[in-house]
Amino acid sequence: MSTPDLIHCRNITVCRDETRALDNLTLSIPLGQHVALVGPNGCGKSTLIRTISRELHPLYNPDSELTILGKSNYNIFELRPLLGIVSDELLRRSLRPATGRDLILSGFFSTLELWPHTPVTPAMERKADEVIEMLEIGSLAQRCVSQMSSGEARRTLIGRALVHDPKALILDEPTNSLDLRAVSELREVFRKIAQSGVGVILVTHHLPDIIPEIERVIMLRKGKVFLDGPKAEVLAEGPLSELFGIPVELLRREGYYHLL
């Protein structure tokens, strides 16, 4: 029996403020594949992630389908060990007086801090230590999240997502509001995660965020798949110019793509 896709959407429509944010969308992402979802603001990227995480729900359609690893009926608690999701919204909610270590441990309990008498086990402690070492964020373990920079808080949230050993990590516009150094450090974190065997699903409109390990790019426009294929074919001047509606010149350097 073949392994089911990590994510499978067929004929999905999601409305927001009476606008079709996703319009009869169909796409699949196999288990273990590194993928970038690219498109201008308002194309449906973040709506798709919020639909996958059950924050939003598609319109009823007998011909539509949304499955995670072949299951159409799942709740948020079943989803978290499968997909780690890091977003701006989660970042805003996490800016609390909890330490970085407590924020990472909170991932086991689907919270953003540890409450008194939270039953943290030695195995959870060991896993948190493992993630902290992997991400090289030992200096953040005892610092309050509310005192971290945006880049530091994002790295800590990635640790929170990784404690479950998820099948994939979804990163929604992960370098927003970061300075150049923080962006560079975060991209190296993405590469390390991809090389560890965890699937990376990157949602972005910044082409330099697309790390060399990503092999497939899905372009979205007006809630539909505009183009889907190998990175080298999709990230070309013609498709990008049409997607964003402006003439584009592209430079490829050391596996990264840059707009000129």
mmCIF file of C-alpha atoms in Angstrom:
data_model
loop_
_atom_site.group_PDB
_atom_site.id
_atom_site.type_symbol
_atom_site.label_atom_id
_atom_site.label_comp_id
_atom_site.label_asym_id
_atom_site.label_seq_id
_atom_site.Cartn_x
_atom_site.Cartn_y
_atom_site.Cartn_z
ATOM 1 C CA MET A 1 0.000 0.000 0.000
ATOM 2 C CA SER A 2 1.368 3.415 -0.954
ATOM 3 C CA THR A 3 2.012 6.060 1.690
ATOM 4 C CA PRO A 4 -0.716 8.736 1.694
ATOM 5 C CA ASP A 5 0.223 12.332 0.978
ATOM 6 C CA LEU A 6 1.063 14.467 3.970
ATOM 7 C CA ILE A 7 -1.424 17.084 2.735
ATOM 8 C CA HIS A 8 -4.051 16.562 0.051
ATOM 9 C CA CYS A 9 -6.572 19.221 -1.005
ATOM 10 C CA ARG A 10 -9.149 18.730 -3.738
ATOM 11 C CA ASN A 11 -11.619 21.410 -4.860
ATOM 12 C CA ILE A 12 -11.253 23.405 -1.610
ATOM 13 C CA THR A 13 -13.055 26.761 -1.390
ATOM 14 C CA VAL A 14 -12.686 29.047 1.632
ATOM 15 C CA CYS A 15 -14.410 32.427 1.910
ATOM 16 C CA ARG A 16 -13.205 35.334 4.016
ATOM 17 C CA ASP A 17 -15.298 38.507 4.194
ATOM 18 C CA GLU A 18 -17.397 37.221 1.257
ATOM 19 C CA THR A 19 -14.249 36.854 -0.872
ATOM 20 C CA ARG A 20 -12.993 33.490 -2.110
ATOM 21 C CA ALA A 21 -9.581 33.358 -0.461
ATOM 22 C CA LEU A 22 -9.201 29.796 -1.796
ATOM 23 C CA ASP A 23 -11.097 29.091 -4.987
ATOM 24 C CA ASN A 24 -11.581 25.421 -5.855
ATOM 25 C CA LEU A 25 -7.963 24.751 -4.890
ATOM 26 C CA THR A 26 -6.376 21.375 -5.588
ATOM 27 C CA LEU A 27 -2.852 20.382 -4.541
ATOM 28 C CA SER A 28 -0.964 17.586 -2.788
ATOM 29 C CA ILE A 29 2.288 17.527 -0.818
ATOM 30 C CA PRO A 30 3.926 14.118 -0.312
ATOM 31 C CA LEU A 31 5.433 13.090 3.000
ATOM 32 C CA GLY A 32 9.028 14.282 3.359
ATOM 33 C CA GLN A 33 9.010 16.754 0.481
ATOM 34 C CA HIS A 34 10.400 20.266 0.956
ATOM 35 C CA VAL A 35 8.042 22.775 -0.690
ATOM 36 C CA ALA A 36 7.660 26.543 -1.005
ATOM 37 C CA LEU A 37 4.248 28.189 -1.420
ATOM 38 C CA VAL A 38 4.873 31.500 -3.168
ATOM 39 C CA GLY A 39 2.604 34.353 -4.169
ATOM 40 C CA PRO A 40 1.697 37.994 -3.635
ATOM 41 C CA ASN A 41 -0.164 39.225 -0.577
ATOM 42 C CA GLY A 42 -3.779 38.066 -0.625
ATOM 43 C CA CYS A 43 -3.155 35.076 -2.901
ATOM 44 C CA GLY A 44 -4.383 32.559 -0.305
ATOM 45 C CA LYS A 45 -1.127 31.282 1.202
ATOM 46 C CA SER A 46 -1.919 31.955 4.848
ATOM 47 C CA THR A 47 -5.574 31.003 4.361
ATOM 48 C CA LEU A 48 -4.439 27.590 3.157
ATOM 49 C CA ILE A 49 -2.312 27.091 6.281
ATOM 50 C CA ARG A 50 -5.162 28.188 8.561
ATOM 51 C CA THR A 51 -7.470 25.769 6.735
ATOM 52 C CA ILE A 52 -5.032 22.894 7.192
ATOM 53 C CA SER A 53 -4.796 23.729 10.913
ATOM 54 C CA ARG A 54 -8.604 23.794 11.221
ATOM 55 C CA GLU A 55 -8.749 27.494 12.112
ATOM 56 C CA LEU A 56 -10.810 27.997 8.932
ATOM 57 C CA HIS A 57 -13.171 25.578 7.228
ATOM 58 C CA PRO A 58 -13.937 25.025 3.531
ATOM 59 C CA LEU A 59 -17.398 25.513 2.104
ATOM 60 C CA TYR A 60 -19.335 22.281 1.863
ATOM 61 C CA ASN A 61 -18.872 20.573 -1.479
ATOM 62 C CA PRO A 62 -19.459 16.828 -2.009
ATOM 63 C CA ASP A 63 -16.557 16.827 -4.487
ATOM 64 C CA SER A 64 -14.067 18.497 -2.133
ATOM 65 C CA GLU A 65 -11.574 16.791 0.150
ATOM 66 C CA LEU A 66 -8.923 17.788 2.677
ATOM 67 C CA THR A 67 -6.789 15.059 4.239
ATOM 68 C CA ILE A 68 -3.678 14.880 6.414
ATOM 69 C CA LEU A 69 -1.840 11.577 5.946
ATOM 70 C CA GLY A 70 -5.007 10.154 4.429
ATOM 71 C CA LYS A 71 -7.340 11.202 7.272
ATOM 72 C CA SER A 72 -10.148 13.662 6.617
ATOM 73 C CA ASN A 73 -11.405 13.704 10.209
ATOM 74 C CA TYR A 74 -8.804 14.936 12.643
ATOM 75 C CA ASN A 75 -8.764 17.380 15.525
ATOM 76 C CA ILE A 76 -6.168 19.961 16.445
ATOM 77 C CA PHE A 77 -4.609 17.717 19.098
ATOM 78 C CA GLU A 78 -4.080 14.920 16.566
ATOM 79 C CA LEU A 79 -2.640 17.416 14.094
ATOM 80 C CA ARG A 80 0.084 18.947 16.267
ATOM 81 C CA PRO A 81 2.353 15.861 16.389
ATOM 82 C CA LEU A 82 2.105 15.638 12.581
ATOM 83 C CA LEU A 83 2.577 19.273 11.576
ATOM 84 C CA GLY A 84 4.479 21.930 13.459
ATOM 85 C CA ILE A 85 3.236 25.398 12.485
ATOM 86 C CA VAL A 86 5.080 28.670 13.161
ATOM 87 C CA SER A 87 3.364 31.917 12.177
ATOM 88 C CA ASP A 88 3.280 35.639 12.968
ATOM 89 C CA GLU A 89 0.035 35.107 14.886
ATOM 90 C CA LEU A 90 1.683 32.485 17.089
ATOM 91 C CA LEU A 91 4.626 34.832 17.604
ATOM 92 C CA ARG A 92 2.348 37.633 18.818
ATOM 93 C CA ARG A 93 0.555 35.296 21.220
ATOM 94 C CA SER A 94 3.798 33.889 22.620
ATOM 95 C CA LEU A 95 5.281 37.177 23.859
ATOM 96 C CA ARG A 96 4.726 36.358 27.528
ATOM 97 C CA PRO A 97 6.889 36.284 30.666
ATOM 98 C CA ALA A 98 7.651 32.587 30.124
ATOM 99 C CA THR A 99 11.246 31.463 29.599
ATOM 100 C CA GLY A 100 12.394 30.060 26.282
ATOM 101 C CA ARG A 101 12.678 26.598 27.808
ATOM 102 C CA ASP A 102 9.148 26.759 29.214
ATOM 103 C CA LEU A 103 7.819 27.893 25.833
ATOM 104 C CA ILE A 104 9.466 24.902 24.178
ATOM 105 C CA LEU A 105 8.073 22.521 26.812
ATOM 106 C CA SER A 106 4.615 24.075 26.413
ATOM 107 C CA GLY A 107 4.425 22.439 23.002
ATOM 108 C CA PHE A 108 3.701 19.132 24.745
ATOM 109 C CA PHE A 109 0.558 20.639 26.285
ATOM 110 C CA SER A 110 -0.704 22.813 23.388
ATOM 111 C CA THR A 111 -0.223 25.967 25.455
ATOM 112 C CA LEU A 112 2.211 28.885 25.261
ATOM 113 C CA GLU A 113 3.502 28.674 28.836
ATOM 114 C CA LEU A 114 3.710 26.181 31.681
ATOM 115 C CA TRP A 115 1.133 26.506 34.425
ATOM 116 C CA PRO A 116 1.822 25.548 38.063
ATOM 117 C CA HIS A 117 1.861 21.758 38.527
ATOM 118 C CA THR A 118 2.085 21.102 34.764
ATOM 119 C CA PRO A 119 3.134 17.422 34.588
ATOM 120 C CA VAL A 120 6.469 17.777 32.767
ATOM 121 C CA THR A 121 8.169 14.381 32.575
ATOM 122 C CA PRO A 122 11.908 13.606 32.433
ATOM 123 C CA ALA A 123 11.426 12.438 28.826
ATOM 124 C CA MET A 124 9.940 15.829 27.938
ATOM 125 C CA GLU A 125 12.870 17.568 29.631
ATOM 126 C CA ARG A 126 15.332 15.468 27.623
ATOM 127 C CA LYS A 127 13.535 16.224 24.366
ATOM 128 C CA ALA A 128 13.528 19.954 25.111
ATOM 129 C CA ASP A 129 17.281 19.792 25.791
ATOM 130 C CA GLU A 130 17.799 17.941 22.504
ATOM 131 C CA VAL A 131 15.888 20.591 20.537
ATOM 132 C CA ILE A 132 17.675 23.453 22.310
ATOM 133 C CA GLU A 133 21.026 21.898 21.402
ATOM 134 C CA MET A 134 20.018 21.253 17.785
ATOM 135 C CA LEU A 135 18.848 24.848 17.292
ATOM 136 C CA GLU A 136 21.807 26.266 19.261
ATOM 137 C CA ILE A 137 19.544 28.372 21.483
ATOM 138 C CA GLY A 138 20.957 27.498 24.888
ATOM 139 C CA SER A 139 21.430 31.216 25.583
ATOM 140 C CA LEU A 140 17.654 31.692 25.224
ATOM 141 C CA ALA A 141 16.564 28.860 27.507
ATOM 142 C CA GLN A 142 16.281 30.988 30.658
ATOM 143 C CA ARG A 143 15.436 34.302 28.998
ATOM 144 C CA CYS A 144 11.860 35.615 29.046
ATOM 145 C CA VAL A 145 10.264 35.352 25.622
ATOM 146 C CA SER A 146 8.886 38.871 26.036
ATOM 147 C CA GLN A 147 12.490 40.128 26.171
ATOM 148 C CA MET A 148 13.642 38.286 23.042
ATOM 149 C CA SER A 149 14.031 39.791 19.606
ATOM 150 C CA SER A 150 11.597 38.609 16.924
ATOM 151 C CA GLY A 151 14.256 36.335 15.438
ATOM 152 C CA GLU A 152 15.074 34.768 18.807
ATOM 153 C CA ALA A 153 11.395 34.230 19.602
ATOM 154 C CA ARG A 154 10.835 32.590 16.206
ATOM 155 C CA ARG A 155 13.720 30.181 16.764
ATOM 156 C CA THR A 156 12.264 29.305 20.162
ATOM 157 C CA LEU A 157 8.827 28.732 18.611
ATOM 158 C CA ILE A 158 10.438 26.427 16.065
ATOM 159 C CA GLY A 159 11.838 24.474 19.014
ATOM 160 C CA ARG A 160 8.342 24.302 20.492
ATOM 161 C CA ALA A 161 7.065 22.852 17.204
ATOM 162 C CA LEU A 162 9.877 20.293 16.994
ATOM 163 C CA VAL A 163 9.401 18.643 20.407
ATOM 164 C CA HIS A 164 6.758 16.358 18.892
ATOM 165 C CA ASP A 165 9.099 15.144 16.105
ATOM 166 C CA PRO A 166 6.549 16.315 13.502
ATOM 167 C CA LYS A 167 6.456 14.937 9.981
ATOM 168 C CA ALA A 168 6.730 18.484 8.625
ATOM 169 C CA LEU A 169 7.244 22.043 9.777
ATOM 170 C CA ILE A 170 5.095 24.780 8.220
ATOM 171 C CA LEU A 171 6.736 28.212 8.303
ATOM 172 C CA ASP A 172 4.321 31.039 7.470
ATOM 173 C CA GLU A 173 6.200 34.190 6.321
ATOM 174 C CA PRO A 174 8.975 33.346 8.802
ATOM 175 C CA THR A 175 11.343 36.276 8.146
ATOM 176 C CA ASN A 176 8.835 39.130 8.413
ATOM 177 C CA SER A 177 10.213 42.106 10.377
ATOM 178 C CA LEU A 178 13.664 40.573 10.896
ATOM 179 C CA ASP A 179 16.997 42.302 10.336
ATOM 180 C CA LEU A 180 19.590 40.880 7.943
ATOM 181 C CA ARG A 181 21.518 38.940 10.577
ATOM 182 C CA ALA A 182 18.384 37.377 12.061
ATOM 183 C CA VAL A 183 17.183 36.402 8.575
ATOM 184 C CA SER A 184 20.512 34.744 7.773
ATOM 185 C CA GLU A 185 20.531 32.831 11.073
ATOM 186 C CA LEU A 186 16.948 31.677 10.620
ATOM 187 C CA ARG A 187 17.591 30.401 7.096
ATOM 188 C CA GLU A 188 20.432 28.276 8.445
ATOM 189 C CA VAL A 189 17.980 26.847 10.993
ATOM 190 C CA PHE A 190 15.587 25.962 8.152
ATOM 191 C CA ARG A 191 18.398 24.179 6.318
ATOM 192 C CA LYS A 192 19.375 22.175 9.385
ATOM 193 C CA ILE A 193 15.755 21.094 9.906
ATOM 194 C CA ALA A 194 15.355 20.077 6.252
ATOM 195 C CA GLN A 195 18.585 18.081 6.386
ATOM 196 C CA SER A 196 17.387 16.309 9.552
ATOM 197 C CA GLY A 197 14.562 14.652 7.605
ATOM 198 C CA VAL A 198 11.673 16.852 8.736
ATOM 199 C CA GLY A 199 9.694 18.158 5.764
ATOM 200 C CA VAL A 200 9.819 21.946 5.372
ATOM 201 C CA ILE A 201 6.779 23.744 3.934
ATOM 202 C CA LEU A 202 7.708 27.393 3.496
ATOM 203 C CA VAL A 203 5.042 30.045 2.899
ATOM 204 C CA THR A 204 6.583 33.256 1.603
ATOM 205 C CA HIS A 205 6.704 36.058 -0.936
ATOM 206 C CA HIS A 206 10.436 36.631 -0.297
ATOM 207 C CA LEU A 207 12.355 34.486 -2.794
ATOM 208 C CA PRO A 208 15.639 34.488 -0.801
ATOM 209 C CA ASP A 209 13.817 32.598 1.980
ATOM 210 C CA ILE A 210 13.616 29.572 -0.324
ATOM 211 C CA ILE A 211 16.497 27.449 0.949
ATOM 212 C CA PRO A 212 18.482 25.215 -1.450
ATOM 213 C CA GLU A 213 16.917 22.061 0.045
ATOM 214 C CA ILE A 214 13.476 23.030 -1.274
ATOM 215 C CA GLU A 215 12.902 21.163 -4.526
ATOM 216 C CA ARG A 216 9.349 22.144 -5.437
ATOM 217 C CA VAL A 217 7.608 25.519 -5.703
ATOM 218 C CA ILE A 218 3.840 26.066 -5.840
ATOM 219 C CA MET A 219 2.765 29.518 -7.021
ATOM 220 C CA LEU A 220 -0.634 30.744 -5.822
ATOM 221 C CA ARG A 221 -2.669 33.586 -7.301
ATOM 222 C CA LYS A 222 -6.232 34.609 -6.420
ATOM 223 C CA GLY A 223 -6.800 31.451 -4.393
ATOM 224 C CA LYS A 224 -5.749 29.051 -7.150
ATOM 225 C CA VAL A 225 -2.595 27.200 -8.147
ATOM 226 C CA PHE A 226 -0.949 29.385 -10.759
ATOM 227 C CA LEU A 227 2.067 27.131 -11.400
ATOM 228 C CA ASP A 228 3.460 24.033 -9.696
ATOM 229 C CA GLY A 229 6.685 22.247 -10.476
ATOM 230 C CA PRO A 230 10.423 21.819 -9.878
ATOM 231 C CA LYS A 231 12.046 24.895 -8.355
ATOM 232 C CA ALA A 232 14.405 25.505 -11.264
ATOM 233 C CA GLU A 233 11.489 25.610 -13.711
ATOM 234 C CA VAL A 234 9.013 27.613 -11.629
ATOM 235 C CA LEU A 235 11.430 30.241 -10.305
ATOM 236 C CA ALA A 236 12.080 31.816 -13.674
ATOM 237 C CA GLU A 237 11.699 35.414 -14.818
ATOM 238 C CA GLY A 238 8.648 34.767 -17.014
ATOM 239 C CA PRO A 239 6.428 33.040 -14.438
ATOM 240 C CA LEU A 240 7.505 35.405 -11.651
ATOM 241 C CA SER A 241 6.785 38.472 -13.778
ATOM 242 C CA GLU A 242 3.318 37.149 -14.562
ATOM 243 C CA LEU A 243 2.642 36.123 -10.959
ATOM 244 C CA PHE A 244 3.536 39.483 -9.419
ATOM 245 C CA GLY A 245 2.425 41.643 -12.351
ATOM 246 C CA ILE A 246 5.739 43.457 -12.796
ATOM 247 C CA PRO A 247 8.880 42.809 -14.883
ATOM 248 C CA VAL A 248 11.290 40.682 -12.864
ATOM 249 C CA GLU A 249 15.015 40.060 -13.186
ATOM 250 C CA LEU A 250 16.353 37.082 -11.294
ATOM 251 C CA LEU A 251 19.774 36.138 -9.966
ATOM 252 C CA ARG A 252 20.671 32.685 -8.690
ATOM 253 C CA ARG A 253 23.634 32.444 -6.326
ATOM 254 C CA GLU A 254 24.772 29.522 -4.155
ATOM 255 C CA GLY A 255 21.385 27.826 -4.397
ATOM 256 C CA TYR A 256 19.376 30.944 -3.490
ATOM 257 C CA TYR A 257 17.228 33.146 -5.728
ATOM 258 C CA HIS A 258 17.289 36.946 -5.593
ATOM 259 C CA LEU A 259 15.277 39.633 -7.362
ATOM 260 C CA LEU A 260 17.357 42.394 -8.962
#
